[in-house]
Amino acid sequence: MKVTLLSHTPEPEKAVACAARLCYASVSPDQLLEGMTEQKASDFVEMLASLGHESPIEHASFTFAVEGVSRSLLAQITRHRIATFSVQSQRYVSMEDFPYVTPPAVANNPRAAALFQEAMERDRAAYDAISQALYEEAYEALLAQGLPEKQAASAARKQAGEDARFVLPNACTTQFIMTMNARSLLNFFRLRCCRRAQWEIRELAREMLRLVCEAAPTLFAAAGPACYRGSCGEGKMSCGRSGEVRAEYADIHARAEAVCRARRAAGRED
C-alpha cells in the first residue's frame, strides 16, 4: 500500500478560522485574513472543536493518491459518500498478470497461503483465456463490419476486457485518487481507525491520519477512533483495549507534531 497526500487547501486552518469568523463579522474575508496569524487560526480551530461546531471545517479539503490496495477495500471506502473518487478502470486497463493483496492472516498460514496463491493463478489464467476468446470473436466481427485492422484490434480488446473482468477477485489491486473535506475525514477516522474495522482499510486510515496531522495538526488534534478522545461506540463488540488504542494514536499525533515543529523551525531559519 502506498498513500500520498497530493494536495490540500492552502493553510487549511486559516481557511477554516476565516470561514467560521465570517458568520459573525461585518468585515470582508480579506480583512479577516489580514490579521490571521498561524497561532490565532490554531486557537480559533481549537475553540470550534470545543464547541462541536464542525460545519466550517468542510472548507478544508484533502486529496490522496492510494495505490496497491484491494478491490475489497474500494468497495468499503466508497460507502463514505461525502468524498470524490477517480478509480483505475478494469474495463479499459488490462488486468493481465494482475497484482493482488494477500491478507496477513493468509500470508502467515502456510497452507492457506499456498491455496490462496493457487486461486490467484487460476483467476489469472481464467481472465487471460476469457479475454482472448472474447477478443478473437469481437475482432473478426469488427473486421467483417469494415473496420481497419488496427482500429478493430483496439476496439475488440476493450470489449473483451469489459466482460473478462467479471472473473477478477476482490484481492486484485487497484489505485484511486480521493478527495474528502476535513469534516468527512474526522468521521472516516472515527469509523475506520477503530480496531473493529477491517485490517486493510484500518491501515489506510492510519496512514491518511498521519499525513493530515502533519498538514493541519490542530484541525485533526482529536482525530482517531471514537475511543481516542471519547468512549467506545461498539458496545458488546468493543475490542476492550481502549487504553492501548489511546496510546497508539497519541503517539501518531506526537510524531506528527514533531514533524510540524521541525518544519516551522526550518522555515524560521530560512
Short mmCIF file of N, CA, C and O in Angstrom, two decimals, residues 11-18 20-21 32-33 35-48 218-219:
data_model
loop_
_atom_site.label_atom_id
_atom_site.label_comp_id
_atom_site.label_asym_id
_atom_site.label_seq_id
_atom_site.Cartn_x
_atom_site.Cartn_y
_atom_site.Cartn_z
N GLU A 11 -3.08 26.52 3.63
CA GLU A 11 -3.28 27.00 5.00
C GLU A 11 -4.69 26.62 5.49
O GLU A 11 -5.52 27.49 5.77
N PRO A 12 -4.96 25.34 5.59
CA PRO A 12 -6.34 24.88 5.88
C PRO A 12 -6.92 25.44 7.17
O PRO A 12 -8.12 25.74 7.24
N GLU A 13 -6.09 25.60 8.21
CA GLU A 13 -6.63 26.07 9.48
C GLU A 13 -7.01 27.55 9.40
O GLU A 13 -8.00 27.98 10.00
N LYS A 14 -6.27 28.33 8.62
CA LYS A 14 -6.64 29.73 8.41
C LYS A 14 -7.95 29.81 7.62
O LYS A 14 -8.81 30.66 7.91
N ALA A 15 -8.11 28.94 6.62
CA ALA A 15 -9.33 28.94 5.82
C ALA A 15 -10.55 28.62 6.69
O ALA A 15 -11.60 29.26 6.58
N VAL A 16 -10.39 27.65 7.57
CA VAL A 16 -11.48 27.26 8.46
C VAL A 16 -11.81 28.39 9.43
O VAL A 16 -12.98 28.73 9.65
N ALA A 17 -10.78 28.97 10.04
CA ALA A 17 -11.00 30.05 11.01
C ALA A 17 -11.66 31.25 10.36
O ALA A 17 -12.57 31.87 10.92
N CYS A 18 -11.22 31.58 9.15
CA CYS A 18 -11.81 32.72 8.43
C CYS A 18 -13.28 32.45 8.12
O CYS A 18 -14.14 33.31 8.30
N ALA A 20 -15.35 30.47 9.70
CA ALA A 20 -16.15 30.49 10.93
C ALA A 20 -16.36 31.91 11.43
O ALA A 20 -17.47 32.28 11.86
N ARG A 21 -15.32 32.74 11.38
CA ARG A 21 -15.44 34.12 11.87
C ARG A 21 -16.34 34.96 10.99
O ARG A 21 -17.01 35.89 11.45
N LEU A 32 -10.51 39.88 7.36
CA LEU A 32 -10.38 38.83 8.37
C LEU A 32 -9.03 38.13 8.28
O LEU A 32 -8.41 37.79 9.28
N LEU A 33 -8.58 37.92 7.04
CA LEU A 33 -7.32 37.20 6.83
C LEU A 33 -6.09 38.05 7.16
O LEU A 33 -5.03 37.49 7.45
N GLY A 35 -5.17 39.86 9.69
CA GLY A 35 -4.54 39.66 11.00
C GLY A 35 -4.55 38.22 11.47
O GLY A 35 -4.32 37.95 12.66
N MET A 36 -4.83 37.30 10.56
CA MET A 36 -4.97 35.89 10.94
C MET A 36 -3.60 35.21 10.93
O MET A 36 -3.13 34.71 9.92
N THR A 37 -2.95 35.20 12.07
CA THR A 37 -1.67 34.50 12.18
C THR A 37 -1.92 33.01 12.34
O THR A 37 -3.05 32.56 12.59
N GLU A 38 -0.86 32.23 12.23
CA GLU A 38 -0.98 30.78 12.39
C GLU A 38 -1.47 30.43 13.79
O GLU A 38 -2.31 29.54 13.96
N GLN A 39 -0.99 31.17 14.80
CA GLN A 39 -1.40 30.90 16.17
C GLN A 39 -2.86 31.25 16.40
O GLN A 39 -3.62 30.51 17.04
N LYS A 40 -3.29 32.40 15.86
CA LYS A 40 -4.69 32.79 16.01
C LYS A 40 -5.63 31.79 15.34
O LYS A 40 -6.68 31.44 15.87
N ALA A 41 -5.22 31.32 14.15
CA ALA A 41 -6.02 30.32 13.45
C ALA A 41 -6.11 29.04 14.26
O ALA A 41 -7.19 28.44 14.40
N SER A 42 -4.98 28.62 14.82
CA SER A 42 -4.94 27.40 15.63
C SER A 42 -5.84 27.53 16.85
O SER A 42 -6.62 26.61 17.17
N ASP A 43 -5.78 28.67 17.52
CA ASP A 43 -6.61 28.90 18.71
C ASP A 43 -8.09 28.88 18.35
O ASP A 43 -8.92 28.33 19.10
N PHE A 44 -8.42 29.47 17.21
CA PHE A 44 -9.82 29.54 16.81
C PHE A 44 -10.35 28.15 16.44
O PHE A 44 -11.48 27.79 16.78
N VAL A 45 -9.52 27.35 15.77
CA VAL A 45 -9.93 25.99 15.41
C VAL A 45 -10.13 25.15 16.66
O VAL A 45 -11.06 24.34 16.75
N GLU A 46 -9.27 25.35 17.67
CA GLU A 46 -9.42 24.64 18.94
C GLU A 46 -10.75 25.02 19.61
O GLU A 46 -11.45 24.16 20.17
N MET A 47 -11.10 26.30 19.54
CA MET A 47 -12.36 26.75 20.13
C MET A 47 -13.56 26.11 19.41
O MET A 47 -14.52 25.65 20.04
N LEU A 48 -13.49 26.05 18.07
CA LEU A 48 -14.56 25.42 17.30
C LEU A 48 -14.74 23.96 17.71
O LEU A 48 -15.86 23.49 17.87
N THR A 218 -3.73 21.04 14.29
CA THR A 218 -4.80 21.48 15.18
C THR A 218 -6.16 21.01 14.69
O THR A 218 -7.01 20.56 15.47
N LEU A 219 -6.36 21.07 13.40
CA LEU A 219 -7.62 20.66 12.79
C LEU A 219 -7.93 19.19 13.10
O LEU A 219 -9.08 18.81 13.29
#
